[in-house]
Amino acid sequence: MTLNNQLETAVKNTVEQLFSVRLENVEITLTRKDQNGDLTVMVFPMLRHIKGNPAVIGEQIGAELAKTDLITSYEVIKGFLNITVAHEVYLKDFNDILSQSDYGKSPVDKTKSGVMVEYSSPNTNKPLHLGHVRNNLLGYSVAQIVEATGLKVNKTQIINDRGIHICKSMLAWEQYGNGETPESTGLKGDKLVGNYYVKFDQEYKKEIAALIDAGKTEEEAKKEAPSLIAAQEMLRKWEQGDEAVVALWKKMNGWVYDGFETTYKNLGVDFDSLYYESNTYLLGKDVVQIGLDKGVFEKDPDGSVWIDLTDEGLDRKIVLRSDGTAVYMTQDIGTAIQRVKDHDINSMVYTVGNEQDYHFKVLFLILKKLGYDWADNLYHLSYGMVELPSGKMKSREGTVVDADELMEEMTDTAREIAQEQGKLEGMSDADKEDLYKMIGLGALKYFMLKVDPKKSMMFDPKESVDFQGNTGPFIQYTHARIKSILKKSGFEQGDLKVATDLALTDKDAAVIKLLQQYPETIEAAARNYSPALVANYVYELVKEFNSFYQNVPKIVEESNVDMKQFRLLLCFKTAAVIKSACGLLGIEVPEQM
């Protein structure tokens, strides 16, 4: 039982004894650093069940708790009961932490239905960019965190591999490509195809300008431009199964998939299942008839089918056009239903930018009205835009921040800084290169994930690779530093147990206190689908450890054998939790730095 659980049980028992009320839960937080105490019991929420002055109630509870072995002192400040935990309790709790090899995580329960986490979901007409990087890192990290709470997770993406935008790059390659391939150009396949998407837009704009010069309005010119008409015709041929068009589509998409795979591997993300829009775009049409039969949908005189959500504060939404073709909403309805059929899941998390907030409100509401019980377990992991100091990105104009180039830039920046500091003596060149990549990617991932997903963010590559402050490299460096301490001390894992009669300093206790928060941090991060909670937790742990290391006597010179063993084990477990927390963020930590 964790310290928080012990305290919660003690408070519940005390309240029942004093006031004849059994509380369902007790709110406990870390005590503010400008106040005395380790943990704070919130008295105000109890006033729903107990009549009286919160300060007086806090005094009464504190006085009773002081009679136990759990605390040594208490202080009430208004409605907050600050308690100081007995050192013996900390040490017993630390022994419990030491006994758990995968501390903080729960084993996956394969008997329960799992969660599907969707992320990435790119278009096959261009490479992945900075926005995709945030999307992938968020989705992958949320999947790791949810799995750490004991749930099965299926990581998936739906690849947008059809439509007019795909035909635009196909048409441009056909017209201007001269048969070039990734092999003949040395380009990654996704970059080669992306170049032709940009080429299409350039030629299309020239045609529009020429038509306007010939007397057409801008609106007419956009519709009548030969390139657009040809792309629309190519899409019609694809839908009709034209052999030549389908063969070209398969070839160019194949190039893109090879390119994506390289990017995903370098970014350190993967998937358990894949869905392709070319296979799912007709899904959902059969559900429309079910919805009509149930009275969920309504048919207009022109034959189009709609759902009226005005009573829910939304609007009317089309689910089938008058010509019988599906819209994106129809596809998403069908795909959600198909996924539940395909996998043992009863929950889905969609990692999609906040510009789609309205779409997902409607989607989830439709699925609920159609009677799917799992519709209550759908979540839109909505995230804000990523911007650079230089401004926004536009993919049609070829001004996106390419994901591969960004990762290379991060590695290069890490190399420059590490070489300036000159701390890598004795490492081979290959090991150094691996380390530069680890630091660069760690900087990128941590900077992206420490921000609440809902917030837009400014990504500054140079700031992210700082070895001081709230950054990935600072956390990685602390892990390497702890490993160095353990190595110099000749530490061997041996018996993972400490004496419980040691006189701890406040710094010793502060590190244990943060280690105790790790399981609850994972639970909160999974509940809120927020890797930022894990990122900021590990930063606080690293700060507290560095403060501990600067303020206690040199561990290797400690004369008290039990105290030396305790502090080495404190180092050992802190490093393990740093590595575990970083793993949930997809970040590797080095043994040497």
Coordinates of C-alpha atoms in Angstrom, one line a residue:
M1 CA 0.0 0.0 0.0
T2 CA 1.5 3.4 -1.0
L3 CA 1.9 6.2 1.5
N4 CA -1.0 8.1 -0.1
N5 CA -3.2 5.0 0.3
Q6 CA -2.1 4.6 3.9
L7 CA -2.8 8.2 4.7
E8 CA -6.2 8.2 2.9
T9 CA -7.2 5.1 4.8
A10 CA -6.1 6.7 8.1
V11 CA -8.0 9.9 7.4
K12 CA -11.2 8.0 6.4
N13 CA -11.0 6.0 9.6
T14 CA -10.4 9.1 11.7
V15 CA -13.3 11.0 10.1
E16 CA -15.6 8.1 10.6
Q17 CA -14.5 7.9 14.3
L18 CA -14.9 11.7 14.9
F19 CA -17.9 12.5 12.8
S20 CA -19.7 9.2 12.0
V21 CA -19.2 9.8 8.3
R22 CA -17.5 7.5 5.8
L23 CA -15.8 9.5 3.1
E24 CA -15.6 7.9 -0.4
N25 CA -12.3 9.5 -1.1
V26 CA -9.8 12.0 0.4
E27 CA -7.9 14.6 -1.7
I28 CA -4.2 14.5 -0.9
T29 CA -1.5 16.6 -2.6
L30 CA 2.2 17.3 -2.0
T31 CA 2.6 20.2 0.5
R32 CA 3.6 23.5 -1.0
K33 CA 7.3 24.2 -0.8
D34 CA 6.7 27.4 1.2
Q35 CA 4.9 25.5 4.0
N36 CA 5.9 22.9 6.5
G37 CA 5.0 19.3 5.9
D38 CA 5.2 16.5 3.3
L39 CA 1.6 15.9 2.3
T40 CA -1.5 18.0 2.5
V41 CA -5.0 16.7 3.2
M42 CA -7.7 18.9 1.6
V43 CA -10.4 19.6 4.2
F44 CA -12.7 21.8 2.1
P45 CA -14.1 18.9 0.0
M46 CA -15.2 17.2 3.3
L47 CA -17.6 20.0 4.1
R48 CA -20.1 18.4 1.8
H49 CA -20.4 15.7 4.4
I50 CA -19.3 17.4 7.7
K51 CA -20.7 20.6 9.1
G52 CA -18.2 23.0 10.7
N53 CA -15.2 25.2 10.4
P54 CA -12.6 23.7 8.1
A55 CA -9.7 24.8 10.3
V56 CA -11.3 23.2 13.4
I57 CA -12.1 20.0 11.5
G58 CA -8.4 19.9 10.3
E59 CA -7.1 20.3 13.8
Q60 CA -9.3 17.5 15.1
I61 CA -8.2 15.1 12.3
G62 CA -4.5 16.1 12.7
A63 CA -4.6 15.5 16.5
E64 CA -5.9 12.0 16.0
L65 CA -3.4 11.2 13.2
A66 CA -0.6 12.4 15.5
K67 CA -1.4 9.5 17.8
T68 CA -0.5 7.0 15.0
D69 CA 3.0 6.0 13.8
L70 CA 2.2 7.5 10.4
I71 CA 3.1 11.2 11.1
T72 CA 5.4 13.1 13.4
S73 CA 3.7 16.5 13.3
Y74 CA 0.9 18.5 11.6
E75 CA -0.1 22.0 10.9
V76 CA -3.4 23.5 9.8
I77 CA -3.5 26.5 7.5
K78 CA -7.1 27.5 6.9
G79 CA -8.7 24.4 5.3
F80 CA -5.4 22.6 4.5
L81 CA -4.0 19.9 6.9
N82 CA -0.2 19.7 6.3
I83 CA 1.4 16.6 7.8
T84 CA 5.0 15.5 8.2
V85 CA 5.5 11.8 7.6
A86 CA 7.6 9.7 10.0
H87 CA 10.9 8.6 8.5
E88 CA 10.3 5.0 9.3
V89 CA 7.1 5.1 7.1
Y90 CA 9.1 6.6 4.2
L91 CA 11.7 3.9 4.5
K92 CA 9.1 1.1 4.6
D93 CA 7.5 2.6 1.6
F94 CA 10.8 2.8 -0.2
N95 CA 11.4 -0.9 0.5
D96 CA 8.1 -1.6 -1.2
I97 CA 9.1 0.5 -4.2
L98 CA 12.4 -1.3 -4.4
S99 CA 10.7 -4.7 -4.4
Q100 CA 8.8 -3.8 -7.7
S101 CA 11.0 -4.4 -10.8
D102 CA 8.5 -2.5 -13.1
Y103 CA 7.5 0.0 -10.4
G104 CA 4.6 2.3 -11.4
K105 CA 3.2 0.1 -14.1
S106 CA 0.5 -2.6 -14.0
P107 CA 0.7 -5.9 -16.0
V108 CA -1.6 -6.0 -19.0
D109 CA -4.8 -7.8 -18.3
K110 CA -5.5 -9.7 -21.6
T111 CA -8.9 -10.8 -20.4
K112 CA -10.3 -7.2 -20.7
S113 CA -11.3 -5.4 -23.9
G114 CA -8.6 -2.9 -24.9
V115 CA -8.2 0.6 -26.2
M116 CA -7.4 1.6 -29.8
V117 CA -5.2 4.7 -30.2
E118 CA -5.2 6.3 -33.7
Y119 CA -2.4 8.6 -34.7
S120 CA -0.4 9.8 -37.7
S121 CA -3.0 9.1 -40.4
P122 CA -1.1 10.9 -43.2
N123 CA -1.9 11.7 -46.8
T124 CA 0.1 9.7 -49.4
N125 CA 0.9 12.8 -51.5
K126 CA 3.6 14.3 -49.3
P127 CA 6.2 13.5 -46.6
L128 CA 5.5 13.8 -42.8
H129 CA 6.0 17.3 -41.4
L130 CA 6.3 19.1 -38.0
G131 CA 2.6 18.8 -37.3
H132 CA 2.7 15.0 -37.9
V133 CA 5.6 14.9 -35.5
R134 CA 3.5 16.3 -32.6
N135 CA 0.7 14.0 -33.6
N136 CA 2.8 10.8 -33.7
L137 CA 4.6 11.6 -30.5
L138 CA 1.3 12.3 -28.6
G139 CA -0.5 9.3 -29.9
Y140 CA 2.4 6.9 -29.3
S141 CA 3.1 8.2 -25.8
V142 CA -0.6 8.0 -24.9
A143 CA -0.6 4.4 -26.1
Q144 CA 2.4 3.6 -23.9
I145 CA 0.9 5.4 -20.9
V146 CA -2.5 3.7 -21.2
E147 CA -0.8 0.3 -21.6
A148 CA 1.2 1.0 -18.4
T149 CA -2.1 1.1 -16.5
G150 CA -2.8 -2.6 -17.5
L151 CA -5.0 -2.2 -20.6
K152 CA -4.4 -3.8 -23.9
V153 CA -3.6 -1.2 -26.5
N154 CA -3.8 -1.4 -30.3
K155 CA -1.9 1.4 -32.1
T156 CA -3.4 2.2 -35.5
Q157 CA -3.6 4.8 -38.3
I158 CA -5.9 5.3 -41.2
I159 CA -3.9 6.2 -44.3
N160 CA -5.5 8.7 -46.6
D161 CA -4.5 7.0 -49.8
R162 CA -7.2 8.1 -52.2
G163 CA -8.9 11.3 -53.5
I164 CA -8.2 14.3 -55.6
H165 CA -5.1 15.3 -53.7
I166 CA -3.5 11.9 -54.4
C167 CA -4.4 12.2 -58.1
K168 CA -2.7 15.7 -58.3
S169 CA 0.7 14.3 -57.5
M170 CA 0.1 11.3 -59.7
L171 CA -0.8 13.5 -62.7
A172 CA 2.2 15.8 -62.2
W173 CA 4.6 12.9 -62.0
E174 CA 3.0 11.5 -65.2
Q175 CA 3.3 14.8 -67.0
Y176 CA 6.7 16.1 -65.7
G177 CA 8.4 13.1 -64.0
N178 CA 10.2 11.6 -67.0
G179 CA 10.0 8.2 -65.3
E180 CA 12.1 9.2 -62.3
T181 CA 12.0 6.9 -59.2
P182 CA 13.3 7.0 -55.7
E183 CA 16.2 4.8 -56.9
S184 CA 17.1 7.0 -59.9
T185 CA 16.9 10.3 -57.9
G186 CA 18.3 9.1 -54.5
L187 CA 15.2 10.7 -52.8
K188 CA 13.0 9.0 -50.3
G189 CA 9.8 8.0 -52.0
D190 CA 7.5 10.3 -49.9
K191 CA 9.7 13.2 -50.8
L192 CA 9.7 12.4 -54.5
V193 CA 5.9 12.2 -54.6
G194 CA 5.6 15.3 -52.4
N195 CA 7.7 17.3 -54.9
Y196 CA 5.1 16.5 -57.6
Y197 CA 2.3 17.6 -55.4
V198 CA 4.1 21.0 -55.1
K199 CA 4.7 20.9 -58.9
F200 CA 1.0 20.4 -59.6
D201 CA 0.1 23.4 -57.5
Q202 CA 2.7 25.6 -59.3
E203 CA 1.4 24.6 -62.7
Y204 CA -2.2 25.0 -61.6
K205 CA -1.6 28.5 -60.4
K206 CA 0.0 29.4 -63.8
E207 CA -3.1 28.1 -65.6
I208 CA -5.4 30.1 -63.3
A209 CA -3.4 33.3 -64.0
A210 CA -3.6 32.6 -67.8
L211 CA -7.3 32.1 -67.7
I212 CA -7.9 35.2 -65.7
D213 CA -5.8 37.1 -68.2
A214 CA -8.1 35.7 -70.9
G215 CA -11.1 37.2 -69.2
K216 CA -12.3 34.5 -66.8
T217 CA -13.2 35.3 -63.2
E218 CA -10.9 33.8 -60.5
E219 CA -13.7 31.3 -59.5
E220 CA -14.2 30.3 -63.2
A221 CA -10.5 30.0 -63.7
K222 CA -10.0 27.7 -60.7
K223 CA -12.7 25.3 -61.9
E224 CA -11.7 25.3 -65.6
A225 CA -7.9 25.0 -65.2
P226 CA -6.8 22.0 -67.4
S227 CA -4.8 20.4 -64.6
L228 CA -7.7 20.3 -62.2
I229 CA -10.0 18.8 -64.8
A230 CA -7.4 16.2 -65.7
A231 CA -7.0 15.3 -62.0
Q232 CA -10.7 14.9 -61.6
E233 CA -10.8 12.7 -64.6
M234 CA -8.0 10.6 -63.1
L235 CA -10.0 10.2 -59.9
R236 CA -13.0 9.0 -61.9
K237 CA -10.9 6.4 -63.6
W238 CA -9.5 5.2 -60.3
E239 CA -13.0 4.8 -58.9
Q240 CA -13.9 2.8 -62.0
G241 CA -10.8 0.6 -61.6
D242 CA -8.9 1.7 -64.7
E243 CA -5.9 -0.6 -64.8
A244 CA -3.3 2.0 -65.8
V245 CA -4.4 4.5 -63.2
V246 CA -4.6 1.9 -60.4
A247 CA -1.2 0.6 -61.3
L248 CA 0.3 4.1 -61.1
W249 CA -1.5 4.7 -57.8
K250 CA -0.1 1.5 -56.3
K251 CA 3.4 2.3 -57.5
M252 CA 3.5 5.8 -56.2
N253 CA 1.8 4.9 -52.9
G254 CA 4.4 2.1 -52.5
W255 CA 7.2 4.7 -52.7
V256 CA 5.4 6.8 -50.1
Y257 CA 4.9 3.9 -47.7
D258 CA 8.6 3.0 -47.9
G259 CA 9.5 6.6 -47.1
F260 CA 7.0 6.8 -44.2
E261 CA 8.4 3.6 -42.7
T262 CA 11.9 5.1 -42.6
T263 CA 10.5 8.2 -40.8
Y264 CA 8.5 6.2 -38.3
K265 CA 11.6 4.1 -37.5
N266 CA 13.8 7.1 -37.0
L267 CA 11.1 8.8 -34.8
G268 CA 10.7 5.6 -32.8
V269 CA 7.0 5.0 -33.3
D270 CA 5.1 2.0 -34.6
F271 CA 1.7 0.5 -35.3
D272 CA -0.2 -2.7 -34.5
S273 CA -2.8 -2.3 -37.3
L274 CA -3.3 -0.2 -40.4
Y275 CA -6.5 1.0 -42.2
Y276 CA -6.5 2.5 -45.7
E277 CA -9.1 4.9 -46.9
S278 CA -9.2 3.1 -50.2
N279 CA -10.7 0.2 -48.3
T280 CA -12.9 2.1 -45.8
Y281 CA -14.4 5.0 -48.0
L282 CA -17.5 2.9 -48.8
L283 CA -18.0 1.8 -45.1
G284 CA -20.9 3.3 -43.3
K285 CA -23.3 3.4 -46.2
D286 CA -25.2 0.4 -44.9
V287 CA -25.4 2.0 -41.4
V288 CA -27.3 4.9 -43.0
Q289 CA -30.2 2.6 -43.7
I290 CA -30.1 1.3 -40.1
G291 CA -30.1 4.9 -38.9
L292 CA -33.1 5.7 -41.1
D293 CA -35.0 2.7 -39.8
K294 CA -34.3 3.8 -36.2
G295 CA -35.4 7.4 -36.9
V296 CA -31.9 8.6 -36.1
F297 CA -31.4 10.0 -39.7
E298 CA -33.9 11.7 -42.0
K299 CA -34.1 11.8 -45.8
D300 CA -34.6 15.1 -47.6
P301 CA -36.7 15.4 -50.8
D302 CA -33.6 15.3 -53.0
G303 CA -32.6 11.9 -51.5
S304 CA -29.8 13.1 -49.3
V305 CA -29.7 11.8 -45.7
W306 CA -29.1 14.0 -42.7
I307 CA -29.1 14.0 -38.9
D308 CA -30.6 16.9 -37.0
L309 CA -28.5 17.7 -33.9
T310 CA -29.9 21.2 -33.2
D311 CA -31.4 20.0 -29.9
E312 CA -27.9 19.2 -28.8
G313 CA -26.6 22.6 -29.7
L314 CA -25.0 21.5 -33.0
D315 CA -26.5 21.6 -36.5
R316 CA -27.9 19.4 -39.3
K317 CA -25.2 17.1 -40.7
I318 CA -25.2 15.3 -44.0
V319 CA -24.3 11.6 -43.9
L320 CA -25.2 10.6 -47.5
R321 CA -25.3 12.8 -50.6
S322 CA -28.3 12.9 -52.9
D323 CA -26.3 10.8 -55.5
G324 CA -25.8 8.1 -52.9
T325 CA -22.1 8.9 -52.2
A326 CA -20.6 8.9 -48.8
V327 CA -19.1 11.9 -46.9
Y328 CA -16.1 11.7 -44.5
M329 CA -18.6 11.4 -41.6
T330 CA -20.1 8.3 -43.1
Q331 CA -16.7 6.7 -43.6
D332 CA -15.7 7.5 -40.0
I333 CA -19.0 6.0 -38.7
G334 CA -18.3 2.8 -40.7
T335 CA -14.6 2.6 -39.8
A336 CA -15.3 2.9 -36.0
I337 CA -17.9 0.1 -36.2
Q338 CA -15.5 -2.0 -38.3
R339 CA -12.6 -1.5 -35.8
V340 CA -14.7 -2.8 -32.9
K341 CA -15.5 -5.9 -35.1
D342 CA -11.9 -6.4 -36.0
H343 CA -10.3 -6.1 -32.6
D344 CA -11.1 -6.8 -28.9
I345 CA -11.6 -3.1 -28.0
N346 CA -14.4 -1.1 -26.4
S347 CA -12.6 2.3 -26.4
M348 CA -10.9 4.5 -29.0
V349 CA -8.7 7.5 -28.8
Y350 CA -8.4 9.7 -32.0
T351 CA -5.2 11.9 -32.1
V352 CA -6.3 14.6 -34.4
G353 CA -5.8 18.4 -34.5
N354 CA -8.2 20.8 -32.8
E355 CA -9.6 22.0 -36.1
Q356 CA -11.6 18.8 -36.1
D357 CA -13.2 19.3 -32.7
Y358 CA -16.6 19.8 -34.1
H359 CA -16.3 16.7 -36.4
F360 CA -15.6 14.4 -33.5
K361 CA -18.4 15.8 -31.3
V362 CA -20.8 15.0 -34.2
L363 CA -19.3 11.5 -34.9
F364 CA -19.4 10.4 -31.2
L365 CA -23.0 11.7 -30.8
I366 CA -24.1 9.9 -34.0
L367 CA -22.6 6.6 -32.8
K368 CA -24.3 7.0 -29.5
K369 CA -27.7 7.7 -31.1
L370 CA -27.2 4.6 -33.2
G371 CA -27.1 2.6 -30.0
Y372 CA -23.4 1.5 -29.8
D373 CA -22.6 1.2 -26.0
W374 CA -18.9 1.7 -26.7
A375 CA -19.6 5.2 -28.1
D376 CA -19.4 6.5 -24.5
N377 CA -15.7 5.4 -24.5
L378 CA -14.6 7.5 -27.5
Y379 CA -12.1 10.3 -27.0
H380 CA -10.8 13.0 -29.3
L381 CA -7.2 13.7 -28.3
S382 CA -7.4 17.2 -29.6
Y383 CA -4.1 19.1 -29.9
G384 CA -3.0 22.6 -30.9
M385 CA -0.9 23.7 -33.8
V386 CA 2.9 23.7 -33.8
E387 CA 4.6 26.8 -35.0
L388 CA 8.2 27.8 -35.4
P389 CA 9.7 31.2 -34.7
S390 CA 9.7 31.7 -38.5
G391 CA 5.9 31.2 -38.8
K392 CA 3.3 28.8 -40.1
M393 CA 3.7 26.0 -42.7
K394 CA 1.9 25.6 -46.0
S395 CA 2.3 22.1 -47.6
R396 CA 1.0 23.1 -51.1
E397 CA 3.8 25.7 -51.4
G398 CA 6.5 23.4 -50.3
T399 CA 7.3 25.4 -47.1
V400 CA 6.6 22.7 -44.6
V401 CA 9.1 21.7 -42.0
D402 CA 10.0 18.2 -43.1
A403 CA 10.0 15.6 -40.3
D404 CA 13.2 13.9 -41.5
E405 CA 15.1 17.2 -41.9
L406 CA 13.9 18.3 -38.4
M407 CA 15.3 15.1 -36.9
E408 CA 18.6 15.5 -38.7
E409 CA 18.8 19.1 -37.5
M410 CA 18.1 18.0 -33.9
T411 CA 20.9 15.4 -34.1
D412 CA 23.3 18.0 -35.7
T413 CA 22.5 20.5 -32.9
A414 CA 23.1 17.9 -30.2
R415 CA 26.4 17.0 -31.9
E416 CA 27.6 20.6 -31.9
I417 CA 26.7 21.1 -28.2
A418 CA 28.2 17.8 -27.0
Q419 CA 31.4 18.5 -28.9
E420 CA 31.7 21.9 -27.4
Q421 CA 31.3 20.5 -23.9
G422 CA 33.8 17.7 -24.7
K423 CA 32.6 15.1 -22.2
L424 CA 32.6 12.1 -24.5
E425 CA 36.2 10.9 -24.1
G426 CA 36.7 7.2 -24.6
M427 CA 33.6 6.7 -26.7
S428 CA 33.9 5.3 -30.2
D429 CA 32.7 7.4 -33.1
A430 CA 29.7 5.1 -33.7
D431 CA 28.7 5.3 -30.0
K432 CA 29.0 9.1 -30.2
E433 CA 26.7 9.2 -33.2
D434 CA 24.1 7.0 -31.5
L435 CA 24.3 9.4 -28.5
Y436 CA 23.9 12.5 -30.6
K437 CA 20.8 11.0 -32.2
M438 CA 19.5 10.0 -28.7
I439 CA 20.0 13.5 -27.3
G440 CA 18.5 15.2 -30.4
L441 CA 15.4 13.0 -30.5
G442 CA 15.1 13.2 -26.7
A443 CA 15.1 17.0 -26.9
L444 CA 12.5 17.0 -29.7
K445 CA 10.2 14.6 -28.0
Y446 CA 10.4 16.1 -24.5
F447 CA 9.8 19.6 -25.8
M448 CA 6.7 18.5 -27.7
L449 CA 5.3 16.4 -24.9
K450 CA 5.8 18.6 -21.9
V451 CA 3.2 21.0 -23.2
D452 CA -0.5 20.2 -22.5
P453 CA -1.8 18.6 -25.8
K454 CA -4.7 21.1 -26.0
K455 CA -2.4 24.1 -26.2
S456 CA -0.8 25.4 -29.4
M457 CA 3.0 25.6 -29.1
M458 CA 6.0 27.3 -30.4
F459 CA 8.8 24.8 -31.1
D460 CA 12.3 26.3 -30.9
P461 CA 14.9 23.6 -31.8
K462 CA 17.8 25.4 -30.2
E463 CA 16.0 26.0 -26.9
S464 CA 14.9 22.3 -26.8
V465 CA 18.6 21.0 -26.8
D466 CA 19.7 23.1 -23.8
F467 CA 21.4 20.9 -21.2
Q468 CA 19.9 23.0 -18.4
G469 CA 16.3 23.7 -17.5
N470 CA 13.1 21.8 -18.4
T471 CA 14.5 19.9 -21.4
G472 CA 15.1 16.4 -22.5
P473 CA 18.9 16.6 -22.5
F474 CA 18.9 17.8 -18.9
I475 CA 16.8 14.7 -17.9
Q476 CA 19.0 12.4 -20.0
Y477 CA 22.2 13.9 -18.5
T478 CA 20.9 13.3 -14.9
H479 CA 20.2 9.7 -15.7
A480 CA 23.8 9.3 -17.1
R481 CA 25.1 11.1 -14.0
I482 CA 23.4 8.7 -11.7
K483 CA 24.7 5.8 -13.6
S484 CA 28.2 7.3 -13.3
I485 CA 27.8 7.6 -9.5
L486 CA 26.7 4.0 -9.2
K487 CA 29.6 2.8 -11.3
K488 CA 32.2 4.8 -9.3
S489 CA 30.8 3.5 -6.0
G490 CA 31.1 -0.1 -7.2
F491 CA 27.4 -0.5 -6.6
E492 CA 26.0 -4.0 -7.1
Q493 CA 22.2 -4.5 -7.1
G494 CA 22.3 -7.2 -4.5
D495 CA 19.7 -7.1 -1.8
L496 CA 17.1 -4.4 -2.7
K497 CA 16.3 -3.5 0.9
V498 CA 17.2 -0.7 3.3
A499 CA 17.2 -0.4 7.1
T500 CA 14.1 1.3 8.4
D501 CA 15.7 3.0 11.5
L502 CA 17.8 5.5 9.5
A503 CA 17.7 9.3 10.3
L504 CA 16.8 10.8 6.9
T505 CA 17.5 14.3 5.8
D506 CA 14.8 16.4 4.2
K507 CA 16.5 15.9 0.9
D508 CA 16.4 12.1 1.3
A509 CA 12.7 12.2 2.1
A510 CA 12.0 14.6 -0.8
V511 CA 13.3 12.1 -3.4
I512 CA 11.3 9.2 -1.9
K513 CA 8.2 11.5 -1.8
L514 CA 8.5 12.1 -5.5
L515 CA 9.1 8.4 -6.3
Q516 CA 5.9 7.6 -4.4
Q517 CA 4.0 9.8 -6.8
Y518 CA 5.0 7.9 -9.9
P519 CA 2.1 5.3 -10.1
E520 CA -0.5 8.0 -9.5
T521 CA 1.1 10.2 -12.2
I522 CA 0.8 7.4 -14.7
E523 CA -2.9 6.9 -13.7
A524 CA -3.6 10.6 -14.0
A525 CA -1.8 10.8 -17.4
A526 CA -3.8 7.9 -18.7
R527 CA -7.1 9.3 -17.4
N528 CA -6.4 12.7 -19.0
Y529 CA -4.6 11.3 -22.1
S530 CA -1.8 13.8 -21.3
P531 CA 1.9 12.8 -21.6
A532 CA 2.6 16.3 -20.2
L533 CA 1.9 15.0 -16.7
V534 CA 4.6 12.3 -17.1
A535 CA 7.0 14.8 -18.7
N536 CA 6.7 17.4 -16.0
Y537 CA 6.8 14.7 -13.3
V538 CA 10.1 13.3 -14.5
Y539 CA 11.5 16.9 -14.6
E540 CA 10.5 17.5 -11.0
L541 CA 12.1 14.2 -10.0
V542 CA 15.3 15.1 -11.8
K543 CA 15.4 18.5 -10.1
E544 CA 14.8 17.0 -6.7
F545 CA 17.5 14.4 -7.2
N546 CA 20.0 17.0 -8.3
S547 CA 19.2 19.1 -5.2
F548 CA 19.6 15.9 -3.0
Y549 CA 23.0 15.1 -4.6
Q550 CA 24.3 18.6 -4.1
N551 CA 23.2 18.8 -0.4
V552 CA 24.0 15.3 1.1
P553 CA 27.6 14.3 1.9
K554 CA 29.4 12.5 -0.9
I555 CA 27.7 9.1 -1.2
V556 CA 30.9 7.2 -2.0
E557 CA 32.6 8.6 1.1
E558 CA 29.6 7.8 3.5
S559 CA 31.0 5.9 6.5
N560 CA 27.6 4.6 7.7
V561 CA 27.2 1.4 5.8
D562 CA 23.4 1.3 6.0
M563 CA 23.1 5.0 5.0
K564 CA 25.5 4.5 2.1
Q565 CA 23.4 1.5 0.9
F566 CA 20.2 3.5 1.3
R567 CA 21.5 6.4 -0.8
L568 CA 22.9 4.2 -3.5
L569 CA 19.6 2.4 -3.7
L570 CA 17.9 5.8 -3.8
C571 CA 20.1 6.6 -6.8
F572 CA 19.5 3.2 -8.4
K573 CA 15.7 3.5 -8.1
T574 CA 15.6 7.1 -9.2
A575 CA 17.5 6.2 -12.4
A576 CA 15.0 3.3 -13.0
V577 CA 12.0 5.6 -12.7
I578 CA 13.6 8.3 -14.9
K579 CA 14.2 5.6 -17.5
S580 CA 10.7 4.2 -17.1
A581 CA 9.0 7.6 -17.3
C582 CA 11.1 8.6 -20.4
G583 CA 10.1 5.3 -22.0
L584 CA 6.5 6.3 -21.7
L585 CA 7.4 9.4 -23.7
G586 CA 9.3 7.4 -26.3
I587 CA 12.6 8.8 -25.1
E588 CA 15.8 6.8 -24.6
V589 CA 18.2 7.6 -21.8
P590 CA 22.0 7.1 -22.1
E591 CA 24.2 5.3 -19.7
Q592 CA 27.0 7.8 -20.4
M593 CA 26.9 11.4 -21.5

